[in-house]
PDB file of C-alpha atoms and ligand atoms in Angstrom:
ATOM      1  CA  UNK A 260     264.961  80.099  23.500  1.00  0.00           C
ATOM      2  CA  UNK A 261     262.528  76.796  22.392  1.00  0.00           C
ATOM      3  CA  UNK A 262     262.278  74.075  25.037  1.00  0.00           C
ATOM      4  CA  UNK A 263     261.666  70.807  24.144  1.00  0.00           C
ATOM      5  CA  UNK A 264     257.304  71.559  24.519  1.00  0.00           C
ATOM      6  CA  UNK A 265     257.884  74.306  21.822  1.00  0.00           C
ATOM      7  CA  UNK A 266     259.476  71.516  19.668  1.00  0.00           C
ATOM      8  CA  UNK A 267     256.485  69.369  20.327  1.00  0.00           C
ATOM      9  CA  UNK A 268     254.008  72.322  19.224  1.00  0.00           C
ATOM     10  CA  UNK A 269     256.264  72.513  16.057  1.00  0.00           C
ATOM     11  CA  UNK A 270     256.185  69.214  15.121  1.00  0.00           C
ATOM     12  CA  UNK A 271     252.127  69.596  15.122  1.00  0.00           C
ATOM     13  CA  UNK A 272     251.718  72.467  13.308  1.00  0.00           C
ATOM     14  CA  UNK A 273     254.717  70.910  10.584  1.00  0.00           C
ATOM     15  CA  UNK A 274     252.205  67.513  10.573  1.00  0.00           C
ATOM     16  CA  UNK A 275     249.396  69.835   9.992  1.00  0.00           C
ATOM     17  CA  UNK A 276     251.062  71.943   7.170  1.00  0.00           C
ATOM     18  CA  UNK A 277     251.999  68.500   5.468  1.00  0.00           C
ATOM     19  CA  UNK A 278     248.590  67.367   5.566  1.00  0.00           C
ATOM     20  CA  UNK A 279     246.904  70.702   4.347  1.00  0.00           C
ATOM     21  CA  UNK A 280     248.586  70.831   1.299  1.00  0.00           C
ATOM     22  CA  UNK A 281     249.059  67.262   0.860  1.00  0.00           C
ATOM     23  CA  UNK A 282     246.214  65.201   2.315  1.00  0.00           C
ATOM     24  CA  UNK A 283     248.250  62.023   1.110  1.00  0.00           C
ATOM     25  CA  UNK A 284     251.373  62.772   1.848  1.00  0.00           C
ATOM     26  CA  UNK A 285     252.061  60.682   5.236  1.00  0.00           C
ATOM     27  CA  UNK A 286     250.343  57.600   4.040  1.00  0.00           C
ATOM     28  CA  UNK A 287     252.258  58.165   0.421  1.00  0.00           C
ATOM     29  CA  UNK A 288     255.134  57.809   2.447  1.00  0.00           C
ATOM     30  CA  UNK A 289     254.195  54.898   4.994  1.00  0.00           C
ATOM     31  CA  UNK A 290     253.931  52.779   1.513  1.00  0.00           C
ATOM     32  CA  UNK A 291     257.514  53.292   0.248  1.00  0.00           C
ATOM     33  CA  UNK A 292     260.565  55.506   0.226  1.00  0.00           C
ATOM     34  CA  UNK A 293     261.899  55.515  -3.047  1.00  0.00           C
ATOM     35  CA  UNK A 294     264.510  58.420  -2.618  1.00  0.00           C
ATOM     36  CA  UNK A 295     267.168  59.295  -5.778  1.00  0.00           C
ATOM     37  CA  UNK A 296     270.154  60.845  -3.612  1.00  0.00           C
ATOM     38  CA  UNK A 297     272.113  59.810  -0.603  1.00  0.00           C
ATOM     39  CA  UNK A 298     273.844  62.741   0.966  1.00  0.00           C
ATOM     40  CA  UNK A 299     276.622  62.215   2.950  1.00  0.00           C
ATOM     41  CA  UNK A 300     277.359  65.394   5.275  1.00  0.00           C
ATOM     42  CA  UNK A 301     278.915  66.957   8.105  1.00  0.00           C
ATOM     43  CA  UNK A 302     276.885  66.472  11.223  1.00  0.00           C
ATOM     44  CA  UNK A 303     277.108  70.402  11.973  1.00  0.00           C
ATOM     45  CA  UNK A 304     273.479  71.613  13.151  1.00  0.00           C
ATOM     46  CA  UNK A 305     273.932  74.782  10.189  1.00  0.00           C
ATOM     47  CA  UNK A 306     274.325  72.372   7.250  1.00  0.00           C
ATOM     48  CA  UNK A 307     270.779  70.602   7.494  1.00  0.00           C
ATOM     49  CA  UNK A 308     270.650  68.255   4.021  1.00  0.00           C
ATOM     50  CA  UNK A 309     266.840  68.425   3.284  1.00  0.00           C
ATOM     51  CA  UNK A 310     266.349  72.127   3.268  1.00  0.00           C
ATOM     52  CA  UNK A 311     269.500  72.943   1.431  1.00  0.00           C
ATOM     53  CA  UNK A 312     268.341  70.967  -1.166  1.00  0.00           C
ATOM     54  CA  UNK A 313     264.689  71.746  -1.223  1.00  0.00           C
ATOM     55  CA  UNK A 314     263.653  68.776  -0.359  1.00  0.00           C
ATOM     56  CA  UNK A 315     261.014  66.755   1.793  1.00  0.00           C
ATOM     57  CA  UNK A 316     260.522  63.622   3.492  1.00  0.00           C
ATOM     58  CA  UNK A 317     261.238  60.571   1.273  1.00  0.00           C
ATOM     59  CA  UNK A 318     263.418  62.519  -1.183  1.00  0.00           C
ATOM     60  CA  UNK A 319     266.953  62.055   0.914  1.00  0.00           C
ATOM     61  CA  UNK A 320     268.600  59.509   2.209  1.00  0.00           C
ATOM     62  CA  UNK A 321     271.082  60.757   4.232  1.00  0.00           C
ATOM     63  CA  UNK A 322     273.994  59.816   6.626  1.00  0.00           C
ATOM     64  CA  UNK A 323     275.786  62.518   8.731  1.00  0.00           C
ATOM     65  CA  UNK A 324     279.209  62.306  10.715  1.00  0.00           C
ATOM     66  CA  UNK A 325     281.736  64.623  12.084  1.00  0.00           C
ATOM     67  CA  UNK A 326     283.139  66.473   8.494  1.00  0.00           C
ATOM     68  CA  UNK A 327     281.371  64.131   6.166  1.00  0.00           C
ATOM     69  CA  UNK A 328     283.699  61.398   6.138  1.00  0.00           C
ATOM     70  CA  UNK A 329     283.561  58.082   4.438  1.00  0.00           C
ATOM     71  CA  UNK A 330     285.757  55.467   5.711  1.00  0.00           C
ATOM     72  CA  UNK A 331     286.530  52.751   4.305  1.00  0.00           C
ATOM     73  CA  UNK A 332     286.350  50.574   7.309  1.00  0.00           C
ATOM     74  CA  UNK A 333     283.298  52.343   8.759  1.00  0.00           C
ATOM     75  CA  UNK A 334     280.611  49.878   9.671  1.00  0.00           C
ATOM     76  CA  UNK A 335     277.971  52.309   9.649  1.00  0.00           C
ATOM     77  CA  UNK A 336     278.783  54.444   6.955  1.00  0.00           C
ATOM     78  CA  UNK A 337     278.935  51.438   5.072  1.00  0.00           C
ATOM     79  CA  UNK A 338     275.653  50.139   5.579  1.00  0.00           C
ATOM     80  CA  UNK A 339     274.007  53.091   4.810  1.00  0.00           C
ATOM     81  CA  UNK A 340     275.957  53.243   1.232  1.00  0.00           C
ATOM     82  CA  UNK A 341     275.025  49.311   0.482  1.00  0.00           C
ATOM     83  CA  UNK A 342     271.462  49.600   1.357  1.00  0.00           C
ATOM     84  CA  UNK A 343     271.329  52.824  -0.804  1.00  0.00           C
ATOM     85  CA  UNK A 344     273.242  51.391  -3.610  1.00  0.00           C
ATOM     86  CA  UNK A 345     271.509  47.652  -3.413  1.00  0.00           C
ATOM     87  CA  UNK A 346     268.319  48.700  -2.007  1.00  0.00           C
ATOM     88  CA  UNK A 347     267.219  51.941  -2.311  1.00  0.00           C
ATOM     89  CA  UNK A 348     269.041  52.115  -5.965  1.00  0.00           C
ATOM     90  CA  UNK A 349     269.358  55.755  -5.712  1.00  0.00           C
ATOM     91  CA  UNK A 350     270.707  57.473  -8.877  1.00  0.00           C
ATOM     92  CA  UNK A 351     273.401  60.063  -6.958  1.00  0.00           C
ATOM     93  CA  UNK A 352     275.398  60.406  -4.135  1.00  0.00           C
ATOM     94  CA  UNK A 353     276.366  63.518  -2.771  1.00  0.00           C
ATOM     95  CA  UNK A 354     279.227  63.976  -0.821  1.00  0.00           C
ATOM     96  CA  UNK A 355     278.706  67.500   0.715  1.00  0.00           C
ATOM     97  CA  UNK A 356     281.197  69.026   3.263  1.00  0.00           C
ATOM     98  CA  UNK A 357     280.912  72.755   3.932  1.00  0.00           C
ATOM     99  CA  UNK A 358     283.433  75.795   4.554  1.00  0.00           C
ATOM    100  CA  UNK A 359     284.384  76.397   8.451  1.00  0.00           C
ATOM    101  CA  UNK A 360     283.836  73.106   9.115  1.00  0.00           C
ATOM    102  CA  UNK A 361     284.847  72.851  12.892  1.00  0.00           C
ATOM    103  CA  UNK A 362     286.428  69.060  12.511  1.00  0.00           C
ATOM    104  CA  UNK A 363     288.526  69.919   9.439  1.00  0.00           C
ATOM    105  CA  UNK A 364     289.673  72.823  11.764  1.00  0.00           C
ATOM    106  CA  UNK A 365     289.932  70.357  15.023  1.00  0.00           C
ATOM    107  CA  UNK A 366     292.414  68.220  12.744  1.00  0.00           C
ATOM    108  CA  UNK A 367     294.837  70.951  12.015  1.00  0.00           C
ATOM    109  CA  UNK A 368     294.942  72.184  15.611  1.00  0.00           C
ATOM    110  CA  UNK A 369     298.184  70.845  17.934  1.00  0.00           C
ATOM    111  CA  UNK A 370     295.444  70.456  20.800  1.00  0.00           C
ATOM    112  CA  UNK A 371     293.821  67.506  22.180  1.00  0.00           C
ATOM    113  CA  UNK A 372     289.789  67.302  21.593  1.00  0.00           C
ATOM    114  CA  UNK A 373     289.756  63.703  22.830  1.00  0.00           C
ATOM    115  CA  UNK A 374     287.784  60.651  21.039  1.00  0.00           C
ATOM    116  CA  UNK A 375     287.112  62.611  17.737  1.00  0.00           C
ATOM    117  CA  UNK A 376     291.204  63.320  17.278  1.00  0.00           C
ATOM    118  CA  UNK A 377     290.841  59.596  16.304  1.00  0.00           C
ATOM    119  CA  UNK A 378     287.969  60.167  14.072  1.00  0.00           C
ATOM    120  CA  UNK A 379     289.731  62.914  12.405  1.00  0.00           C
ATOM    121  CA  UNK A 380     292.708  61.067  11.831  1.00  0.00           C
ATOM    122  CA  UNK A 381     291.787  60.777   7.930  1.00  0.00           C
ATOM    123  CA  UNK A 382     291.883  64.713   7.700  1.00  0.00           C
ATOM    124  CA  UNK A 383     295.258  65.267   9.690  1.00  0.00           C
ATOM    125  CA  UNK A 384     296.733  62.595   7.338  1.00  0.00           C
ATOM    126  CA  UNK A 385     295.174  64.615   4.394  1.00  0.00           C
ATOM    127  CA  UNK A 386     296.761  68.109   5.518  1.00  0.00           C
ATOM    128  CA  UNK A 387     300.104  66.320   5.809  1.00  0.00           C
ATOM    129  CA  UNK A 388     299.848  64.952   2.173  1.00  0.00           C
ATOM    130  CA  UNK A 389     298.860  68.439   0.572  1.00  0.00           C
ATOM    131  CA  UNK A 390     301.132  70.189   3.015  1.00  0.00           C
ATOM    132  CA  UNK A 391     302.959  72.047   0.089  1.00  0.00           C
ATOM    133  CA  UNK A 392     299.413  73.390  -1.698  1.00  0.00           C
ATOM    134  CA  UNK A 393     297.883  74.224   1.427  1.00  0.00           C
ATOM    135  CA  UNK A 394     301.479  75.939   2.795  1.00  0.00           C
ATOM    136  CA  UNK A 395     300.922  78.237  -0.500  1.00  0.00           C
ATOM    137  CA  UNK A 396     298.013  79.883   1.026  1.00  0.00           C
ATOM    138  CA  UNK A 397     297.340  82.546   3.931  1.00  0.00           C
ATOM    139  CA  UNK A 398     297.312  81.174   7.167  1.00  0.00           C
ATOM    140  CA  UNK A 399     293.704  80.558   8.674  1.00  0.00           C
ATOM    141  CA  UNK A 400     290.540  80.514   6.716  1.00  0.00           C
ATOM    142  CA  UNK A 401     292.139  80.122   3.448  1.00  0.00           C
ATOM    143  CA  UNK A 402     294.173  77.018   4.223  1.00  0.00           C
ATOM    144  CA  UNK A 403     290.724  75.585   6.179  1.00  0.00           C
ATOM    145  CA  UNK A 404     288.672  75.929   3.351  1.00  0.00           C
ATOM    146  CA  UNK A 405     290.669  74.276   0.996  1.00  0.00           C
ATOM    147  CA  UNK A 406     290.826  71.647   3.626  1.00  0.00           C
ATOM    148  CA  UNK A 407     287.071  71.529   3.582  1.00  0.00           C
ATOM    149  CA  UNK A 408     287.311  71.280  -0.545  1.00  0.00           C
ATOM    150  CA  UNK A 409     290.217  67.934  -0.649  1.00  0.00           C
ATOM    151  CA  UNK A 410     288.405  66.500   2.104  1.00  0.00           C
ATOM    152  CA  UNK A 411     285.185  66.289  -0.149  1.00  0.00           C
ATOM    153  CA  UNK A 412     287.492  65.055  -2.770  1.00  0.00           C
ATOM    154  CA  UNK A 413     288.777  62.316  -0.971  1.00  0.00           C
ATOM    155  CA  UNK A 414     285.475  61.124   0.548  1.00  0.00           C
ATOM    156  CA  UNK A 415     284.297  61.173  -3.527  1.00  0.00           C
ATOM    157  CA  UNK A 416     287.156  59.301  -3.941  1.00  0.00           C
ATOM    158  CA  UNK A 417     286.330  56.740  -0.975  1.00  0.00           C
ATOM    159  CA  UNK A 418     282.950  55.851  -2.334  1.00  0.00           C
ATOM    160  CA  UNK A 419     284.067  55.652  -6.274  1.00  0.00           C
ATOM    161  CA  UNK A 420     286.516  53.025  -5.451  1.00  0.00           C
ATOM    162  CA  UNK A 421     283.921  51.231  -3.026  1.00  0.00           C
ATOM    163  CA  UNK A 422     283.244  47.684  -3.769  1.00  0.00           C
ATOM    164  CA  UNK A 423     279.558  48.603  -3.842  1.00  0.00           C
ATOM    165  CA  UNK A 424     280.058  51.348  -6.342  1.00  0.00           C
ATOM    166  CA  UNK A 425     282.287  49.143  -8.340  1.00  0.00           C
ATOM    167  CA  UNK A 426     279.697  46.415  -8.217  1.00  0.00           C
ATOM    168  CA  UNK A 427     276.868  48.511  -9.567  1.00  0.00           C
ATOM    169  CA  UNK A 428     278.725  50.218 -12.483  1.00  0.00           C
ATOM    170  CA  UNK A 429     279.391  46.801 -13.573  1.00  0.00           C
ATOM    171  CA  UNK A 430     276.014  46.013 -13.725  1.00  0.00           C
ATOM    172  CA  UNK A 431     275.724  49.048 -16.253  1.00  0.00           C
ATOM    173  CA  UNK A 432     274.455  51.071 -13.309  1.00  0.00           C
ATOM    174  CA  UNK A 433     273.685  54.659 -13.834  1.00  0.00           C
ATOM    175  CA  UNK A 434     275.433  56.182 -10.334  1.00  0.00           C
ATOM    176  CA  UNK A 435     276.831  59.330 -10.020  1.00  0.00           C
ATOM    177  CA  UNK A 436     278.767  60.381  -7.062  1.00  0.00           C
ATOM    178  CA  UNK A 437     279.328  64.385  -6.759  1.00  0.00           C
ATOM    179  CA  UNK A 438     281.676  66.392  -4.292  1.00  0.00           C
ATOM    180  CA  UNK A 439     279.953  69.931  -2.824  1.00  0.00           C
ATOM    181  CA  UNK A 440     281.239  72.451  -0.552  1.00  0.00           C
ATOM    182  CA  UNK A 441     278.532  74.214   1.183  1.00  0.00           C
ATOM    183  CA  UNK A 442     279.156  77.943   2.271  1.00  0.00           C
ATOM    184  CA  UNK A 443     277.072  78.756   5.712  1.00  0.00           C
ATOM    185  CA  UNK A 444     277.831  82.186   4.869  1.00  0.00           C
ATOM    186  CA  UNK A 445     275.821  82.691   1.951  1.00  0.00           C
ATOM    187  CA  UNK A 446     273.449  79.629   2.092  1.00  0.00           C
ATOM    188  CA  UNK A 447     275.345  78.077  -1.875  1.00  0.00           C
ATOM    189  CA  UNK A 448     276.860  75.004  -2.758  1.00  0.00           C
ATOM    190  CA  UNK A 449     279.451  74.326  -5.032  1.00  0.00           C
ATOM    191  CA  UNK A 450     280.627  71.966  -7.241  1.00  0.00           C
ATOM    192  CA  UNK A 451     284.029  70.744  -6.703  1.00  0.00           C
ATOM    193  CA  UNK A 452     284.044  69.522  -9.930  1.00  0.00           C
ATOM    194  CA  UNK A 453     284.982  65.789  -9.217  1.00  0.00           C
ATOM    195  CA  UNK A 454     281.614  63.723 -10.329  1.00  0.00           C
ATOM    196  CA  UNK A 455     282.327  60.378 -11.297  1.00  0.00           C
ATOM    197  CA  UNK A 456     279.892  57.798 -13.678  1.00  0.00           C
ATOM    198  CA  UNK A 457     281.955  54.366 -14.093  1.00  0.00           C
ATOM    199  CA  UNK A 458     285.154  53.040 -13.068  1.00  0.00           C
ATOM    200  CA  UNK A 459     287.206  54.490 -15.780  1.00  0.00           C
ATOM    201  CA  UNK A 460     286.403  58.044 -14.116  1.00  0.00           C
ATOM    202  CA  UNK A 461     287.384  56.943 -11.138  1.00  0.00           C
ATOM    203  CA  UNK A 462     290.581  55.585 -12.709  1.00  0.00           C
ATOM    204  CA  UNK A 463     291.551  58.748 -14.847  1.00  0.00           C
ATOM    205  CA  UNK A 464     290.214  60.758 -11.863  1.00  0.00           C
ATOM    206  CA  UNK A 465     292.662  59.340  -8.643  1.00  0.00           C
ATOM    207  CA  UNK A 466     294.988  57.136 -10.954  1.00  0.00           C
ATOM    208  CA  UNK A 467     294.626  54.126  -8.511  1.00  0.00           C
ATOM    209  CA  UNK A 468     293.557  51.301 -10.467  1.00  0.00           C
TER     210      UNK A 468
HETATM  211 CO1  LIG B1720     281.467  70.326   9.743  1.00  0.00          CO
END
């Protein structure tokens, strides 16, 4: 088991690496970020954004919650999507959720998990809308995982129809947001199939405006 020294020792040798390879790397970095993605995932400690991706430091912006959610009225999920929109103008936004997710699970239990049932509410709402597709399938893992997948679709669909989002595309923008479902069982993502460019994607994709 590592303590918290072992994570100290880590973090020099990682430093050291860095700098062996890349004797500018930390002061590239000190300058500017200037990353092209935001990824927007589940906080879950086997889903770790960088690595997935094969990326480093200054490649990723990224913002993590319980079962990647974007709310609309989330103060802090919607700072980090202005500032990487406005700011950071990064070129994609991946929305990445990830099969066995334990709060798309959480919201389809009849049990009470305390503060997060609230934070979860967006999922329980989803399972009730989809109730007949997700009835179709076998009880258990099946059912979850689709979960998982129309969760990522919805979040995709949250940040299309942001005002930020909206704002950019009509500045001729080039923004793509993407849905993913990551599998911790075999270390792949897919593509949900749900990207969206411009408005009129977002329109012909969820019909609501
Ligand atoms: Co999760």
């Amino acid at each position: 088991m590592t303590v918290i020294r072992d994570l100290i020792d880590n973090n020099r040798n990682w430093a050291k690496g860095k700098t062996e390879v890349d004797p500018d790397f930390f002061a590239r970095l000190v300058r500017q970020q200037s990353p092209s993605y935001l990824w927007i995932g589940c906080s879950d400690s086997r889903v770790p954004a960088n690595e997935i991706v094969g990326l480093d430091p200054g490649e990723l912006f990224v913002h993590r919650n319980v079962a990647n959610l974007a709310p609309p009225q989330d103060a802090n999920y919607l700072s980090v999507l202005q500032y990487a929109v406005e700011m950071l103008k990064v070129r994609d936004i991946l929305v990445v959720g990830h099969y066995g997710c334990g709060g798309v699970i959480a919201a389809t239990e009849h049990t009470h998990h305390g503060l997060i049932d609230h934070w979860l509410t967006p999922i329980r709402l989803l399972a009730t809308e989809h109730q007949a597709e997700l009835d179709l399938l076998p009880e258990g893992k099946a059912r979850h995982d689709r979960l998982c997948e129309l969760n990522v679709i919805r979040q995709v669909r949250n940040v299309a129809m942001n005002p930020f989002l909206l704002a950019a595309w009509e500045q001729g923008r080039d923004l793509t947001v993407h849905g993913w479902c990551y599998s911790i069982e075999n270390g792949l993502v897919s593509d949900l199939g749900v990207s969206i460019s411009n408005r009129t994607e977002a329109k012909d994709m969820f019909g609501d405006r």
